[in-house]
PDB file of C-alpha atoms in Angstrom:
ATOM      1  CA  MET A  10      24.885 -12.350 -10.695  1.00  0.00           C
ATOM      2  CA  SER A  11      24.127  -8.799  -9.567  1.00  0.00           C
ATOM      3  CA  GLU A  12      23.132  -7.567  -6.414  1.00  0.00           C
ATOM      4  CA  LEU A  13      19.510  -6.227  -5.683  1.00  0.00           C
ATOM      5  CA  LYS A  14      19.674  -2.186  -5.826  1.00  0.00           C
ATOM      6  CA  TYR A  15      17.114  -0.042  -4.605  1.00  0.00           C
ATOM      7  CA  GLU A  16      16.318   3.412  -4.042  1.00  0.00           C
ATOM      8  CA  LEU A  17      13.409   5.344  -2.093  1.00  0.00           C
ATOM      9  CA  LEU A  18      10.684   6.178  -4.361  1.00  0.00           C
ATOM     10  CA  TYR A  19       8.297   7.890  -2.034  1.00  0.00           C
ATOM     11  CA  GLU A  20       6.965   7.946   1.491  1.00  0.00           C
ATOM     12  CA  MET A  21       2.757   7.866   1.595  1.00  0.00           C
ATOM     13  CA  PHE A  22       0.196   7.942   3.662  1.00  0.00           C
ATOM     14  CA  ALA A  23      -3.444   7.304   2.426  1.00  0.00           C
ATOM     15  CA  GLY A  24      -6.383   7.684   4.956  1.00  0.00           C
ATOM     16  CA  LEU A  25      -8.859   4.789   4.913  1.00  0.00           C
ATOM     17  CA  ASP A  26     -12.784   4.451   5.914  1.00  0.00           C
ATOM     18  CA  ALA A  27     -13.864   1.847   8.309  1.00  0.00           C
ATOM     19  CA  PRO A  28     -13.675  -1.469   6.356  1.00  0.00           C
ATOM     20  CA  ILE A  29     -16.909  -2.825   5.071  1.00  0.00           C
ATOM     21  CA  ASP A  30     -17.301  -6.548   5.921  1.00  0.00           C
ATOM     22  CA  VAL A  31     -18.423  -8.893   3.148  1.00  0.00           C
ATOM     23  CA  GLY A  32     -18.064 -11.956   4.999  1.00  0.00           C
ATOM     24  CA  PRO A  33     -16.662 -15.463   4.676  1.00  0.00           C
ATOM     25  CA  GLY A  34     -16.862 -16.661   0.828  1.00  0.00           C
ATOM     26  CA  PRO A  35     -14.948 -19.207  -1.135  1.00  0.00           C
ATOM     27  CA  GLU A  36     -11.709 -17.329  -1.673  1.00  0.00           C
ATOM     28  CA  GLY A  37     -11.560 -16.120   2.143  1.00  0.00           C
ATOM     29  CA  HIS A  38     -13.264 -13.543   4.321  1.00  0.00           C
ATOM     30  CA  ARG A  39     -13.604 -10.370   2.204  1.00  0.00           C
ATOM     31  CA  MET A  40     -13.138  -7.121   3.269  1.00  0.00           C
ATOM     32  CA  ALA A  41     -13.524  -3.483   1.402  1.00  0.00           C
ATOM     33  CA  VAL A  42     -11.684  -0.486   2.497  1.00  0.00           C
ATOM     34  CA  MET A  43     -12.178   2.811   0.516  1.00  0.00           C
ATOM     35  CA  VAL A  44      -9.298   5.235   0.476  1.00  0.00           C
ATOM     36  CA  ASN A  45     -10.183   8.557   1.411  1.00  0.00           C
ATOM     37  CA  GLY A  46      -7.287  10.579   0.410  1.00  0.00           C
ATOM     38  CA  GLY A  47      -3.570  11.114   1.575  1.00  0.00           C
ATOM     39  CA  HIS A  48      -0.304  12.136   0.301  1.00  0.00           C
ATOM     40  CA  PHE A  49       2.983  11.109  -0.905  1.00  0.00           C
ATOM     41  CA  LYS A  50       6.462  12.329  -1.217  1.00  0.00           C
ATOM     42  CA  GLY A  51       9.829  11.455  -2.358  1.00  0.00           C
ATOM     43  CA  PRO A  52      13.011  12.603  -4.339  1.00  0.00           C
ATOM     44  CA  ARG A  53      11.575  12.507  -7.513  1.00  0.00           C
ATOM     45  CA  ILE A  54       7.732  12.244  -7.250  1.00  0.00           C
ATOM     46  CA  SER A  55       5.346  14.320  -4.425  1.00  0.00           C
ATOM     47  CA  GLY A  56       1.683  14.853  -4.635  1.00  0.00           C
ATOM     48  CA  LYS A  57      -1.631  13.533  -3.017  1.00  0.00           C
ATOM     49  CA  VAL A  58      -3.934  10.438  -3.177  1.00  0.00           C
ATOM     50  CA  LEU A  59      -7.067  11.350  -4.729  1.00  0.00           C
ATOM     51  CA  PRO A  60     -10.240  10.431  -2.538  1.00  0.00           C
ATOM     52  CA  GLY A  61     -13.047   8.240  -4.428  1.00  0.00           C
ATOM     53  CA  THR A  62     -10.349   6.758  -6.649  1.00  0.00           C
ATOM     54  CA  GLY A  63     -10.005   3.616  -4.818  1.00  0.00           C
ATOM     55  CA  GLY A  64      -9.614   1.274  -2.273  1.00  0.00           C
ATOM     56  CA  ASP A  65      -8.645  -2.293  -0.816  1.00  0.00           C
ATOM     57  CA  TRP A  66     -10.678  -5.361  -1.727  1.00  0.00           C
ATOM     58  CA  LEU A  67      -8.612  -7.771   0.814  1.00  0.00           C
ATOM     59  CA  ARG A  68      -9.125 -11.428   2.092  1.00  0.00           C
ATOM     60  CA  ILE A  69      -8.418 -12.712   5.150  1.00  0.00           C
ATOM     61  CA  ARG A  70      -6.821 -16.019   3.992  1.00  0.00           C
ATOM     62  CA  PRO A  71      -7.558 -19.444   5.617  1.00  0.00           C
ATOM     63  CA  ASP A  72      -4.183 -19.416   7.113  1.00  0.00           C
ATOM     64  CA  GLY A  73      -4.958 -15.901   9.063  1.00  0.00           C
ATOM     65  CA  SER A  74      -2.664 -13.906   6.632  1.00  0.00           C
ATOM     66  CA  ILE A  75      -4.134 -11.186   4.704  1.00  0.00           C
ATOM     67  CA  ALA A  76      -3.861 -10.786   0.844  1.00  0.00           C
ATOM     68  CA  LEU A  77      -4.212  -7.117  -0.592  1.00  0.00           C
ATOM     69  CA  ASP A  78      -5.704  -5.842  -3.647  1.00  0.00           C
ATOM     70  CA  VAL A  79      -5.584  -2.296  -3.999  1.00  0.00           C
ATOM     71  CA  ARG A  80      -6.127   0.309  -6.500  1.00  0.00           C
ATOM     72  CA  ALA A  81      -6.222   4.192  -6.606  1.00  0.00           C
ATOM     73  CA  CYS A  82      -5.106   7.409  -8.104  1.00  0.00           C
ATOM     74  CA  VAL A  83      -2.712   9.734  -7.110  1.00  0.00           C
ATOM     75  CA  GLU A  84      -2.267  13.327  -8.518  1.00  0.00           C
ATOM     76  CA  THR A  85       1.806  14.859  -8.685  1.00  0.00           C
ATOM     77  CA  ASP A  86       2.085  18.453  -7.549  1.00  0.00           C
ATOM     78  CA  ASP A  87       2.429  19.564 -10.780  1.00  0.00           C
ATOM     79  CA  GLY A  88      -1.112  17.981 -11.888  1.00  0.00           C
ATOM     80  CA  ALA A  89      -0.060  14.482 -13.546  1.00  0.00           C
ATOM     81  CA  VAL A  90      -2.542  11.819 -12.681  1.00  0.00           C
ATOM     82  CA  ILE A  91      -1.226   8.330 -12.126  1.00  0.00           C
ATOM     83  CA  TYR A  92      -2.869   5.124 -11.636  1.00  0.00           C
ATOM     84  CA  LEU A  93      -1.533   2.834  -9.315  1.00  0.00           C
ATOM     85  CA  SER A  94      -2.283  -0.763  -8.355  1.00  0.00           C
ATOM     86  CA  TYR A  95      -0.723  -3.128  -6.274  1.00  0.00           C
ATOM     87  CA  GLN A  96      -1.114  -6.739  -4.422  1.00  0.00           C
ATOM     88  CA  GLY A  97       0.610  -7.575  -1.129  1.00  0.00           C
ATOM     89  CA  ARG A  98       0.714  -9.720   1.968  1.00  0.00           C
ATOM     90  CA  GLY A  99       0.149  -9.213   5.631  1.00  0.00           C
ATOM     91  CA  ARG A 100       1.204 -11.796   7.961  1.00  0.00           C
ATOM     92  CA  PHE A 101       0.511 -11.319  11.920  1.00  0.00           C
ATOM     93  CA  GLU A 102       1.835 -13.619  14.948  1.00  0.00           C
ATOM     94  CA  THR A 103      -1.787 -14.302  16.500  1.00  0.00           C
ATOM     95  CA  PRO A 104      -5.226 -13.273  15.402  1.00  0.00           C
ATOM     96  CA  GLU A 105      -5.497 -11.172  18.380  1.00  0.00           C
ATOM     97  CA  GLN A 106      -2.436  -9.102  16.674  1.00  0.00           C
ATOM     98  CA  MET A 107      -4.214  -9.229  13.577  1.00  0.00           C
ATOM     99  CA  ALA A 108      -7.238  -7.621  14.793  1.00  0.00           C
ATOM    100  CA  GLN A 109      -5.256  -4.751  16.895  1.00  0.00           C
ATOM    101  CA  VAL A 110      -3.363  -3.766  13.475  1.00  0.00           C
ATOM    102  CA  MET A 111      -6.656  -4.041  11.624  1.00  0.00           C
ATOM    103  CA  ASP A 112      -8.012  -1.154  14.080  1.00  0.00           C
ATOM    104  CA  PHE A 113      -6.222   1.153  11.920  1.00  0.00           C
ATOM    105  CA  GLY A 114      -8.133   4.080  13.371  1.00  0.00           C
ATOM    106  CA  THR A 115      -6.040   4.063  16.832  1.00  0.00           C
ATOM    107  CA  ASP A 116      -3.779   6.696  17.252  1.00  0.00           C
ATOM    108  CA  ASP A 117      -1.355   4.505  19.081  1.00  0.00           C
ATOM    109  CA  PRO A 118      -0.663   1.807  16.293  1.00  0.00           C
ATOM    110  CA  ILE A 119       1.386  -1.344  16.527  1.00  0.00           C
ATOM    111  CA  SER A 120       4.623  -0.712  15.073  1.00  0.00           C
ATOM    112  CA  GLY A 121       5.175  -2.201  11.480  1.00  0.00           C
ATOM    113  CA  SER A 122       8.279  -3.825  12.611  1.00  0.00           C
ATOM    114  CA  GLN A 123       6.023  -6.414  14.718  1.00  0.00           C
ATOM    115  CA  TYR A 124       4.151  -7.660  11.659  1.00  0.00           C
ATOM    116  CA  TYR A 125       4.940  -8.326   8.072  1.00  0.00           C
ATOM    117  CA  LEU A 126       3.056  -6.101   5.705  1.00  0.00           C
ATOM    118  CA  ARG A 127       4.471  -5.869   1.885  1.00  0.00           C
ATOM    119  CA  VAL A 128       3.351  -4.394  -1.570  1.00  0.00           C
ATOM    120  CA  ASN A 129       4.307  -4.420  -5.049  1.00  0.00           C
ATOM    121  CA  PRO A 130       2.780  -1.353  -6.568  1.00  0.00           C
ATOM    122  CA  THR A 131       2.706  -0.951 -10.361  1.00  0.00           C
ATOM    123  CA  TYR A 132       2.059   2.582 -12.000  1.00  0.00           C
ATOM    124  CA  GLU A 133       0.045   3.569 -15.374  1.00  0.00           C
ATOM    125  CA  THR A 134       0.205   7.293 -16.613  1.00  0.00           C
ATOM    126  CA  GLY A 135      -0.177   9.106 -19.758  1.00  0.00           C
ATOM    127  CA  SER A 136       2.408  11.860 -18.410  1.00  0.00           C
ATOM    128  CA  GLU A 137       5.702  12.190 -20.711  1.00  0.00           C
ATOM    129  CA  LYS A 138       7.267  13.396 -17.325  1.00  0.00           C
ATOM    130  CA  TYR A 139       6.379  10.336 -15.248  1.00  0.00           C
ATOM    131  CA  ALA A 140       6.473   7.774 -18.101  1.00  0.00           C
ATOM    132  CA  TRP A 141       9.592   6.103 -16.529  1.00  0.00           C
ATOM    133  CA  LEU A 142       6.754   4.809 -13.605  1.00  0.00           C
ATOM    134  CA  ASN A 143       5.094   2.949 -16.240  1.00  0.00           C
ATOM    135  CA  SER A 144       8.423   0.326 -16.114  1.00  0.00           C
ATOM    136  CA  VAL A 145       9.377   0.647 -12.394  1.00  0.00           C
ATOM    137  CA  ILE A 146       9.201  -2.452 -10.299  1.00  0.00           C
ATOM    138  CA  ALA A 147       8.680  -1.293  -6.857  1.00  0.00           C
ATOM    139  CA  ILE A 148       8.439  -2.813  -3.172  1.00  0.00           C
ATOM    140  CA  GLY A 149       6.705  -1.188  -0.404  1.00  0.00           C
ATOM    141  CA  VAL A 150       6.949  -1.850   3.248  1.00  0.00           C
ATOM    142  CA  GLY A 151       3.411  -0.921   5.298  1.00  0.00           C
ATOM    143  CA  GLU A 152       2.251   0.237   8.590  1.00  0.00           C
ATOM    144  CA  LEU A 153      -1.549   0.509   9.678  1.00  0.00           C
ATOM    145  CA  GLY A 154      -2.443   3.091  12.018  1.00  0.00           C
ATOM    146  CA  ARG A 155      -3.742   6.780  12.533  1.00  0.00           C
ATOM    147  CA  GLY A 156      -6.527   6.615  10.510  1.00  0.00           C
ATOM    148  CA  GLY A 157      -4.914   4.736   7.643  1.00  0.00           C
ATOM    149  CA  ILE A 158      -1.987   3.122   6.066  1.00  0.00           C
ATOM    150  CA  SER A 159       1.686   4.424   5.701  1.00  0.00           C
ATOM    151  CA  TYR A 160       4.264   2.938   3.234  1.00  0.00           C
ATOM    152  CA  ARG A 161       7.862   3.365   2.461  1.00  0.00           C
ATOM    153  CA  VAL A 162       7.972   2.311  -1.206  1.00  0.00           C
ATOM    154  CA  TYR A 163      11.561   1.640  -2.905  1.00  0.00           C
ATOM    155  CA  GLU A 164      12.389   1.273  -6.656  1.00  0.00           C
ATOM    156  CA  ILE A 165      14.306  -1.663  -7.291  1.00  0.00           C
ATOM    157  CA  LYS A 166      17.022  -0.890  -9.854  1.00  0.00           C
TER     158      LYS A 166
END
């Protein structure tokens, strides 16, 4: 069996609005968090996160972890529009740590090395230049704070 290989696809920051607390429901405690812009940069692709194109419909699950459900659009520096969506999971040591991490407006966030936040983005675009993204498997490592969420996203080879 071959080794898992990967390379940096991009680093991203997405600004987030304050969560809209939907409350507890049959699938967990639901919150909606809208994306208000941002940027991304990598070796083969860079651009901006388009405000008003998406958000996260996250759930706090009964076991205390979070399930992410994100959709948004980005625009490359040369004008191509790419739809991205991802699922993900977050896991925290204590409920207090989760509350601190979820206060992503803080300028002094808890380091992402102290909790687990992983995502698996997929991409759709009609751009010929970026069509290679349509079949990429990617994994991202996230950190909340400073008004949003930061990711380092890797293409799995």
